[in-house]
Tab-separated table of C-alpha atoms in Angstrom:
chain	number	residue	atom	x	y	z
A	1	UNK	CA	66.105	-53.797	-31.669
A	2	UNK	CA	67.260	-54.135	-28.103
A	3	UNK	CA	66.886	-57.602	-26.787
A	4	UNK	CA	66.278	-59.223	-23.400
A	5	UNK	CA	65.232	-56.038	-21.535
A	6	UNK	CA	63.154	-55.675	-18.416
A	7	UNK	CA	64.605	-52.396	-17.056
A	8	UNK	CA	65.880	-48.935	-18.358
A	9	UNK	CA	67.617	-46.337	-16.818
A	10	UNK	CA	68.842	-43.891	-18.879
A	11	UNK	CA	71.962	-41.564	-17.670
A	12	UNK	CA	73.190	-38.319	-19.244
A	13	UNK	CA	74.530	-39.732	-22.620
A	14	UNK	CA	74.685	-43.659	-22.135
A	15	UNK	CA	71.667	-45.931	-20.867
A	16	UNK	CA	71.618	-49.093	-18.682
A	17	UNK	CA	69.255	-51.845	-19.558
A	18	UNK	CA	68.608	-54.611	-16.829
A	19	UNK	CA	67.265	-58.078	-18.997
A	20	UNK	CA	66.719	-61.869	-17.423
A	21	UNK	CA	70.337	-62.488	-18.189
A	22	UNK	CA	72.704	-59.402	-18.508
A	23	UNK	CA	72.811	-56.013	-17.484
A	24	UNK	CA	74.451	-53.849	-20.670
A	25	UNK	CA	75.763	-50.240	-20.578
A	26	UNK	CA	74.755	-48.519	-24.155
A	27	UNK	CA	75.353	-45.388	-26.234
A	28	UNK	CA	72.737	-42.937	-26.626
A	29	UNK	CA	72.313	-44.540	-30.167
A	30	UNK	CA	71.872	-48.092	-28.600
A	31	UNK	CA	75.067	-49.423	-29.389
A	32	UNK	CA	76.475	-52.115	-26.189
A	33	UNK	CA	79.390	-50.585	-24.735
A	34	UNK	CA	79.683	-53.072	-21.867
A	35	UNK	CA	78.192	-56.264	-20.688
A	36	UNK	CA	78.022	-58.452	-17.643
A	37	UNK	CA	75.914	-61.498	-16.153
A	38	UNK	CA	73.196	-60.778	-13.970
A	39	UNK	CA	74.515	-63.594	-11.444
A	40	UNK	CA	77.552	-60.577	-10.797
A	41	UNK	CA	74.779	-58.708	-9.233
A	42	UNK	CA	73.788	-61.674	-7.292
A	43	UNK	CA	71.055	-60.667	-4.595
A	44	UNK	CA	70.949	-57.240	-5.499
A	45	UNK	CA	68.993	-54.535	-7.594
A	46	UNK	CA	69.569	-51.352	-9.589
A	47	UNK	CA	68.948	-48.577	-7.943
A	48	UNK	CA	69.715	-45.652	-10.169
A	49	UNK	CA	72.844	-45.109	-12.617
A	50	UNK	CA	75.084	-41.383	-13.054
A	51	UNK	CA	77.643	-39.730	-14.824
A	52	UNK	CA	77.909	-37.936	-17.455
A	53	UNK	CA	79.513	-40.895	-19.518
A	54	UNK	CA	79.769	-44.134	-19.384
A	55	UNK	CA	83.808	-44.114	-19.100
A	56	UNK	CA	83.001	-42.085	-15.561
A	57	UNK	CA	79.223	-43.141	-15.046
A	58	UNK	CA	78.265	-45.493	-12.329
A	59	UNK	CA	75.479	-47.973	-11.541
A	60	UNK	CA	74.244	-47.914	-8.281
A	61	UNK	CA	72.757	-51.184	-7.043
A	62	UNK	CA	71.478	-52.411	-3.431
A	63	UNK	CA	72.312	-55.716	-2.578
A	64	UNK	CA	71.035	-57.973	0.178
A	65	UNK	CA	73.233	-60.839	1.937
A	66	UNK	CA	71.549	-63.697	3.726
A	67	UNK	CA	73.652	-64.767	6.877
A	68	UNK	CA	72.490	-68.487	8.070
A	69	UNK	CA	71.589	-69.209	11.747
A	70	UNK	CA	74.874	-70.630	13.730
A	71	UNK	CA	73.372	-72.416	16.670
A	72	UNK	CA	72.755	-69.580	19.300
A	73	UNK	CA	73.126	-66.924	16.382
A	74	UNK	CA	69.783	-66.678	14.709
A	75	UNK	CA	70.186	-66.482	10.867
A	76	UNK	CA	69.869	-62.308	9.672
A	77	UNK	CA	70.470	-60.231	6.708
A	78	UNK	CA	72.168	-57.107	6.065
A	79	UNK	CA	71.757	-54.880	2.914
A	80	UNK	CA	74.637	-52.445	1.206
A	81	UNK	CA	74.789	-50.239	-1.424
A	82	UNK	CA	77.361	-50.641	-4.060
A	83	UNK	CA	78.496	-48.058	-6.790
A	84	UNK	CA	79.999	-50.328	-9.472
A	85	UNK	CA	81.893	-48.649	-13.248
A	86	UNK	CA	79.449	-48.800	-15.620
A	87	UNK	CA	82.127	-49.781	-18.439
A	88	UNK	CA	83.883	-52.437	-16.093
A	89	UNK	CA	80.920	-53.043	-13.498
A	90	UNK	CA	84.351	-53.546	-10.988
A	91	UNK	CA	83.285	-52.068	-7.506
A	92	UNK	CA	84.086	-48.842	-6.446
A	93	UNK	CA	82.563	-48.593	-2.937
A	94	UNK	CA	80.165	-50.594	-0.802
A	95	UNK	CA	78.424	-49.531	2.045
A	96	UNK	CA	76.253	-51.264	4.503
A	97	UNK	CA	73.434	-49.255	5.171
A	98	UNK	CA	73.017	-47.486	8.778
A	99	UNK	CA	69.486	-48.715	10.148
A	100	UNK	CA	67.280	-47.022	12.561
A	101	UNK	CA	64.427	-49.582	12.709
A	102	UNK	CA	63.624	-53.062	12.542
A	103	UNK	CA	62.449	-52.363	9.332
A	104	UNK	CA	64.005	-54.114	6.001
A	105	UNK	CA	64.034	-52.413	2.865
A	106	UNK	CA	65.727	-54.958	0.591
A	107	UNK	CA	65.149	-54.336	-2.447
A	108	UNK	CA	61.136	-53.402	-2.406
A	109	UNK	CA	61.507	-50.035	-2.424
A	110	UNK	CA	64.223	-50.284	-5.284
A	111	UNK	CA	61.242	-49.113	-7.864
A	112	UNK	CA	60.908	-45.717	-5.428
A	113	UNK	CA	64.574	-44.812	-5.344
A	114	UNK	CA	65.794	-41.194	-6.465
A	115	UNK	CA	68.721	-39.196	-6.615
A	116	UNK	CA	69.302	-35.616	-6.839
A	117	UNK	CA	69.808	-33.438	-9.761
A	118	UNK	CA	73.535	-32.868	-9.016
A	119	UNK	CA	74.090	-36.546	-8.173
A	120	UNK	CA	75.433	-36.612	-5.012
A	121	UNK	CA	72.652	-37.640	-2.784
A	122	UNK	CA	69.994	-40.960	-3.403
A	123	UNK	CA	66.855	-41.516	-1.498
A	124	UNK	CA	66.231	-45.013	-1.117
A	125	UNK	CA	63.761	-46.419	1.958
A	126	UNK	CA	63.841	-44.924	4.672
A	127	UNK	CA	67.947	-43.654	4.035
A	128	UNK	CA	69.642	-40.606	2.621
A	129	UNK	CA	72.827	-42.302	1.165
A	130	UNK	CA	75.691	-40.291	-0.078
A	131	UNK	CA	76.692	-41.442	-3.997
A	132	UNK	CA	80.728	-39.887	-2.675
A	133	UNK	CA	81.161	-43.124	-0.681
A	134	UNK	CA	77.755	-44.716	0.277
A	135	UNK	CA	77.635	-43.252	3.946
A	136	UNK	CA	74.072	-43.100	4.996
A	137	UNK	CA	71.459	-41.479	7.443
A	138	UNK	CA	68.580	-43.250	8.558
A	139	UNK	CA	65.363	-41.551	9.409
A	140	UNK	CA	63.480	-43.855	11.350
A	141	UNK	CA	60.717	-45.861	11.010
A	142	UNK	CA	57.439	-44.078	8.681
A	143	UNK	CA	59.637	-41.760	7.722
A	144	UNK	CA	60.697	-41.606	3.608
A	145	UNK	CA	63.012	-39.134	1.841
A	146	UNK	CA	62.149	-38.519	-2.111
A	147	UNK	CA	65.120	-36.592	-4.041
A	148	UNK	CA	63.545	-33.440	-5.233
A	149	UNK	CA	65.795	-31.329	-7.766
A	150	UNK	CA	69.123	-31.086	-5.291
A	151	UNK	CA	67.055	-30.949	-1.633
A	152	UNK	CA	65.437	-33.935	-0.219
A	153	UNK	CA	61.695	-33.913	1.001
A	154	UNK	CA	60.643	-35.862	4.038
A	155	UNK	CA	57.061	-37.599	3.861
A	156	UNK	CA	55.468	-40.082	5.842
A	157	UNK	CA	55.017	-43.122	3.250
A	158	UNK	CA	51.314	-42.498	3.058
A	159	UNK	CA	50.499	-39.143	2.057
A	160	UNK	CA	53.058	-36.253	2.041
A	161	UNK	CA	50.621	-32.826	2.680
A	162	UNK	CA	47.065	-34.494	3.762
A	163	UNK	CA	45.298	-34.346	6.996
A	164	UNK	CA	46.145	-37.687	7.869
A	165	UNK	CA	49.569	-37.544	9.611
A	166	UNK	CA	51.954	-34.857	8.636
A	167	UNK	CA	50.581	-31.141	8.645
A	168	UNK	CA	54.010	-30.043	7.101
A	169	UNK	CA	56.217	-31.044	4.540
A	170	UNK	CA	59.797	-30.221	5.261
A	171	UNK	CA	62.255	-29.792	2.321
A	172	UNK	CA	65.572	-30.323	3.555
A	173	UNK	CA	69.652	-29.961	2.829
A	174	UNK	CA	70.960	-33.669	2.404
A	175	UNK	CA	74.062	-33.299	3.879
A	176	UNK	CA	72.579	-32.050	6.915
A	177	UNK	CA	68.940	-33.128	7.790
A	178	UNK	CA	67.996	-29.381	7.949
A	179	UNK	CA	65.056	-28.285	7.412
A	180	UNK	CA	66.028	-25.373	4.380
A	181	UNK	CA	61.419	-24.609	4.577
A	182	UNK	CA	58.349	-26.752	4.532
A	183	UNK	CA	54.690	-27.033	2.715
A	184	UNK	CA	52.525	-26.025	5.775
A	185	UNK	CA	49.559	-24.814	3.563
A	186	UNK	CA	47.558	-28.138	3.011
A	187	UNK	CA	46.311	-27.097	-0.382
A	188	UNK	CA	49.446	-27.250	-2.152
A	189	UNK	CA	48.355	-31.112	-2.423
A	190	UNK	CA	48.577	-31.891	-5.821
A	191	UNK	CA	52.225	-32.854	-6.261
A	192	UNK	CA	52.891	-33.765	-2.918
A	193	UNK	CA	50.141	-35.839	-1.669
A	194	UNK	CA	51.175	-38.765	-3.987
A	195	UNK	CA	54.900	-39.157	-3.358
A	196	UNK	CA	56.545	-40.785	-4.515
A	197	UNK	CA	56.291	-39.387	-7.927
A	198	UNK	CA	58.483	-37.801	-10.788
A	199	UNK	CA	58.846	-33.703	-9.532
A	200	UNK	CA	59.615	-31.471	-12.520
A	201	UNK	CA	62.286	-29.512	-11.458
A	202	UNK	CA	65.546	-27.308	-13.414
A	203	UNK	CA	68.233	-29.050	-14.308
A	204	UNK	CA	70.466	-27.805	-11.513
A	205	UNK	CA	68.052	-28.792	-9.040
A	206	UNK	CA	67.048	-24.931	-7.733
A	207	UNK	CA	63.309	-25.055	-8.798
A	208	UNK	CA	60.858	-26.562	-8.695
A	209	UNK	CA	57.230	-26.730	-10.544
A	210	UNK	CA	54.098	-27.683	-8.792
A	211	UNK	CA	50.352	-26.568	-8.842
A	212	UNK	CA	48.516	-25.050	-6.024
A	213	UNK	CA	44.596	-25.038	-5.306
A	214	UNK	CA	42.943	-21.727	-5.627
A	215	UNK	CA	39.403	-23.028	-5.671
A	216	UNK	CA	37.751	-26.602	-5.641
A	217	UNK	CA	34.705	-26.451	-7.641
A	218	UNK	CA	35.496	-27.439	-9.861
A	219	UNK	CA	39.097	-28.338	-8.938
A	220	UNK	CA	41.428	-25.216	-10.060
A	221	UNK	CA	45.213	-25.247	-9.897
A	222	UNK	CA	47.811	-22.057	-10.268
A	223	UNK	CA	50.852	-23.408	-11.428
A	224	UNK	CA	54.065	-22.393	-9.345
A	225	UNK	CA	57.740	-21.723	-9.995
A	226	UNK	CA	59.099	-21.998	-5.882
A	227	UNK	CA	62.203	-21.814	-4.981
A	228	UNK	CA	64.356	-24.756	-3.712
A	229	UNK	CA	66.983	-23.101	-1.595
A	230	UNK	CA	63.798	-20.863	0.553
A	231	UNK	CA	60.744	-21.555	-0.851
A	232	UNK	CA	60.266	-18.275	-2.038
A	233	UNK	CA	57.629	-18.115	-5.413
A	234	UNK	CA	59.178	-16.856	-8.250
A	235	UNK	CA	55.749	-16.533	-10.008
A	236	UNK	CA	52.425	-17.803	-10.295
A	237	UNK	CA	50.261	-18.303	-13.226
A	238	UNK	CA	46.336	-18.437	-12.135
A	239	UNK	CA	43.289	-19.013	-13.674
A	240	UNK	CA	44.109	-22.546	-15.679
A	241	UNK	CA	43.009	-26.169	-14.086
A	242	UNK	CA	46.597	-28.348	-14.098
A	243	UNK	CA	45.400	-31.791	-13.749
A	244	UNK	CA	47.172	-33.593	-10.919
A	245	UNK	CA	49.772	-34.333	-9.764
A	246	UNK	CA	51.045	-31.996	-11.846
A	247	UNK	CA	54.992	-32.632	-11.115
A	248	UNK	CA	54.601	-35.939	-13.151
A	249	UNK	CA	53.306	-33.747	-16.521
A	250	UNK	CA	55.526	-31.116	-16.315
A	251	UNK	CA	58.072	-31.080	-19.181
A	252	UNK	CA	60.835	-28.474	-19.376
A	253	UNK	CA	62.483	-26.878	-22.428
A	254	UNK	CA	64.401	-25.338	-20.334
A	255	UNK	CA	67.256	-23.791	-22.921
A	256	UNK	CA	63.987	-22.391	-24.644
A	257	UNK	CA	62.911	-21.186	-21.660
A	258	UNK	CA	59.878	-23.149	-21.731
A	259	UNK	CA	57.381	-25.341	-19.864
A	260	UNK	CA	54.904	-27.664	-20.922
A	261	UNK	CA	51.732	-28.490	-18.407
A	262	UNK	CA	48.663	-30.031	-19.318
A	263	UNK	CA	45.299	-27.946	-18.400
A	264	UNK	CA	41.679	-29.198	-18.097
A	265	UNK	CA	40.296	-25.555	-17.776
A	266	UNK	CA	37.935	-26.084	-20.545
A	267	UNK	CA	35.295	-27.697	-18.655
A	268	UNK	CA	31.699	-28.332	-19.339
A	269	UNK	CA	28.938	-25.663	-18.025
A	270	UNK	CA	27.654	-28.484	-15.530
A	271	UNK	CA	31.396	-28.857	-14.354
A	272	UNK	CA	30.720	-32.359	-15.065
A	273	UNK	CA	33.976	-33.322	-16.995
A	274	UNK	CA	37.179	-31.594	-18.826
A	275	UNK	CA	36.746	-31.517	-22.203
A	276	UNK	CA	39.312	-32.251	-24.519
A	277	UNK	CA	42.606	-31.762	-22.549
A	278	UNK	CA	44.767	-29.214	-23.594
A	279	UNK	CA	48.714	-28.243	-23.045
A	280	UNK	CA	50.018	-25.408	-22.714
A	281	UNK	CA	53.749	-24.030	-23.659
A	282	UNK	CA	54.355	-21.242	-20.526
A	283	UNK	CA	57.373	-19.150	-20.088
A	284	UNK	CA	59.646	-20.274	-17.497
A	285	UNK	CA	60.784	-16.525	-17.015
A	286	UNK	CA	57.494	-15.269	-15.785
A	287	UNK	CA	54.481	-17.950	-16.137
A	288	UNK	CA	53.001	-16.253	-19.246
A	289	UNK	CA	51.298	-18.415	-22.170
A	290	UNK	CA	52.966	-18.618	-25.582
A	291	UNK	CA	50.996	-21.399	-27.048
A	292	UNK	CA	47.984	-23.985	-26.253
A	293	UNK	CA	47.487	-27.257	-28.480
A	294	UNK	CA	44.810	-29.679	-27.645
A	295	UNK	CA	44.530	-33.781	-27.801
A	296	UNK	CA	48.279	-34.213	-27.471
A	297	UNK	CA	50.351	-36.302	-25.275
A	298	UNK	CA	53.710	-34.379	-24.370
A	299	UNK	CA	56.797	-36.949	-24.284
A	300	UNK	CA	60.101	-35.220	-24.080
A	301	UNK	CA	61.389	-31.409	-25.100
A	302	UNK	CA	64.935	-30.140	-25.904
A	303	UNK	CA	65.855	-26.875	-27.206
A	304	UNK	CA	65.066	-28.287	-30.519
A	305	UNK	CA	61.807	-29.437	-30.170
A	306	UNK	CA	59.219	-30.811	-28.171
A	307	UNK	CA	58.089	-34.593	-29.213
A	308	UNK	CA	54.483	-35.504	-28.504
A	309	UNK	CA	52.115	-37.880	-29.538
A	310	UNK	CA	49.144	-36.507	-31.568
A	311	UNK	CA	46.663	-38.824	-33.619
A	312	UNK	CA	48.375	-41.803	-33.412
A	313	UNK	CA	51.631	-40.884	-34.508
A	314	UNK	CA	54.638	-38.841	-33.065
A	315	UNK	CA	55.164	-35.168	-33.802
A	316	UNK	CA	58.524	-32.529	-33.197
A	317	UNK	CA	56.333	-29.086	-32.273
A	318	UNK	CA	58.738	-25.486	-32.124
A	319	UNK	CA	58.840	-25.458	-28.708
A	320	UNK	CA	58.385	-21.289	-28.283
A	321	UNK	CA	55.602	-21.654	-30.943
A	322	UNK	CA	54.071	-24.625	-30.789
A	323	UNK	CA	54.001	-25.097	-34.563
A	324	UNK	CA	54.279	-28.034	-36.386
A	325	UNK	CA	58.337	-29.066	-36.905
A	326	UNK	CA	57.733	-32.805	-38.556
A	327	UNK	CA	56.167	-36.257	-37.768
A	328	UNK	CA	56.646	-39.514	-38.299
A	329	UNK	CA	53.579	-42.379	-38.348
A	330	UNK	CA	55.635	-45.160	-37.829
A	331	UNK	CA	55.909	-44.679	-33.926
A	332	UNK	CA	52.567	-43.963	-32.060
A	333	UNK	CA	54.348	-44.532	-28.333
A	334	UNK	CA	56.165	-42.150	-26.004
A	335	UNK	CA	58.545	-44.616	-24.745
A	336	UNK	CA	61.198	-44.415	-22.344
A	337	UNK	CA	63.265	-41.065	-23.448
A	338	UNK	CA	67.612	-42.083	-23.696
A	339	UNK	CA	70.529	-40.175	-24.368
A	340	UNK	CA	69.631	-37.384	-27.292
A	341	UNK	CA	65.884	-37.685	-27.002
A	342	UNK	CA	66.154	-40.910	-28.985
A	343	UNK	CA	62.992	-43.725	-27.461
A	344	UNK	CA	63.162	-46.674	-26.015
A	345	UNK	CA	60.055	-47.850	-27.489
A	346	UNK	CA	57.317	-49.898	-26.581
A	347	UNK	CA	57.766	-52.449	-29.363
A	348	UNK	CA	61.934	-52.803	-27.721
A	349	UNK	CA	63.204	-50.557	-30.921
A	350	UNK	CA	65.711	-47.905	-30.590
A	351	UNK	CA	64.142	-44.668	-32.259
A	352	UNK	CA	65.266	-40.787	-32.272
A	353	UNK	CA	62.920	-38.092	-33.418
A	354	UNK	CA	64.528	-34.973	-31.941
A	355	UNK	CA	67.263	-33.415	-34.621
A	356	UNK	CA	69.667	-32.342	-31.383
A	357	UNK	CA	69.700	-32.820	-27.296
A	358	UNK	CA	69.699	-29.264	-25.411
């Protein structure tokens, strides 16, 4: 069991958890590598941790400083962002953060931040911060960045592709602010309209999955594989209603060359309601299906298998097939996936139903 935690945030092959009292780097099995009092963190907040271990992983934290009024001088605060060793926690840069407005983020948009797949860029308020040494571009007021696979996408903090504000949604480099293409067709709304929000996209952060509306009665989705670097679809599989936002159910197999999505196409003849919800295993090399499963809840997927919760218990499915790999019905949570696909689970103990990590 895994004590005195509020906070996960799992990294390649180690894990961070954030309790009332200590902040501890673990192994993917759970075991406490490191330790260290919250009070070191004094004023501050996780924001994300990286690395591939924990010997070269970091935790990156945001941390606000109060400055008292000195007669004239009214009293202010400034905010920094800190990559610290996540065996040592000793500081390895600090930045204070470049601001454009009179707007301060503190630590409420701590919850939001993301980083992209390759790790060199987080998203965090309204700032594009570089995780090489914590330099950072502000966008201005109303204007957020979300980290999506290794390109950042600019939305207005209310809704990123509706017709209240923005009537495109650039994607952009984040070393450069440029504009690489943009969502200008307002029905690709599913993912985007509720940033911020978990985007399934490949692990080197070149594409990205997201459903687009072909017809809206009832509500039908094609599911997309689009390009990062131009936009350009790589394919399109039509004819299925993805429930939405889609991004956040998206699991990839992506050494199996598979996808996971849920789909609600089976609908009554009154188009009064999905039936029971179904998921679908697509290939990522050209949308086809290999495989459909119904009343399951997809948590994770490796290589190896893809875990999912089925009937009150959780169960390891061939992730090309779909078939039936084993099960366990002493879990009935996802949890939070760490490490090797073992769980974080809902109960605080340390479980691992995957035999391998891809």
């Amino acid at each position: 069991m895994l004590d005195d935690i509020k906070k996960v945030y799992p990294a390649h092959d180690f894990f961070v958890s954030v309790g009332e009292e200590n902040i501890v780097t673990h192994a993917a099995d759970g075991k406490e590598i490191a330790r260290s009092s919250v009070a070191e963190f004094a004023g501050g907040c996780v924001l994300g941790v990286i690395g591939s271990g924990a010997d070269s992983g970091s935790l990156i934290w945001a941390q606000v400083t109060d400055k008292p009024a000195a007669g004239l001088e009214p009293a202010s605060q400034s905010l920094s962002i800190v990559a610290s060793d996540a065996k040592t926690y000793k500081e390895r840069w600090r930045r204070p953060l470049v601001a454009d407005s009179d707007e301060f983020a503190g630590c409420k948009y701590a919850e939001e931040a993301t980083v992209t797949k390759d790790e060199k860029w987080l998203a965090y308020g309204e700032w594009v911060i570089s995780l090489t040494d914590g330099t950072s571009r502000a966008l201005g007021y109303g204007m957020y960045p979300r980290a999506v696979g290794n390109t950042i996408l600019i939305y207005d903090g209310v809704c990123a592709n509706c017709l209240n504000g923005m009537d495109s949604v650039p994607v952009t480099d984040p070393a450069t602010g440029r504009e690489l293409f943009s969502f200008s067709d307002h029905d690709i709304i599913v993912d985007l309209s509720d940033v911020p929000g978990e985007f399934a996209t490949s692990a080197d952060g070149s594409t990205l999955f997201l459903a687009r509306r072909i017809s809206g009665s009832p509500l039908t989705f094609a599911l997309q594989s689009r390009s990062l670097a131009n936009g350009k679809v790589n394919w399109e599989s039509k004819g299925t209603s993805y429930t939405g936002p889609v991004s956040q159910q998206v699991t990839l197999a992506e050494k199996a060359g598979v996808a996971v999505v849920p789909d609600l196409a089976a609908v009554n003849k009154d188009g009064l309601g999905p039936e029971v919800q179904k998921d679908l295993g697509i290939s990522l090399a050209d949308g086809k299906e290999l495989w459909r499963l119904p009343g399951i809840e997809v948590c994770a997927a490796n290589a190896a298998g893809v875990a999912v919760k089925a009937n009150g218990q959780l169960v390891v499915i061939d992730p090309r097939t779909g078939d039936q790999i084993s099960f366990t019905d002493e879990r009935s949570d996802c949890g939070i996936p760490l490490g090797e696909y073992s769980y974080y689970s809902e109960d605080g103990a340390l479980i691992r139903i995957l035999p391998s990590a891809e």
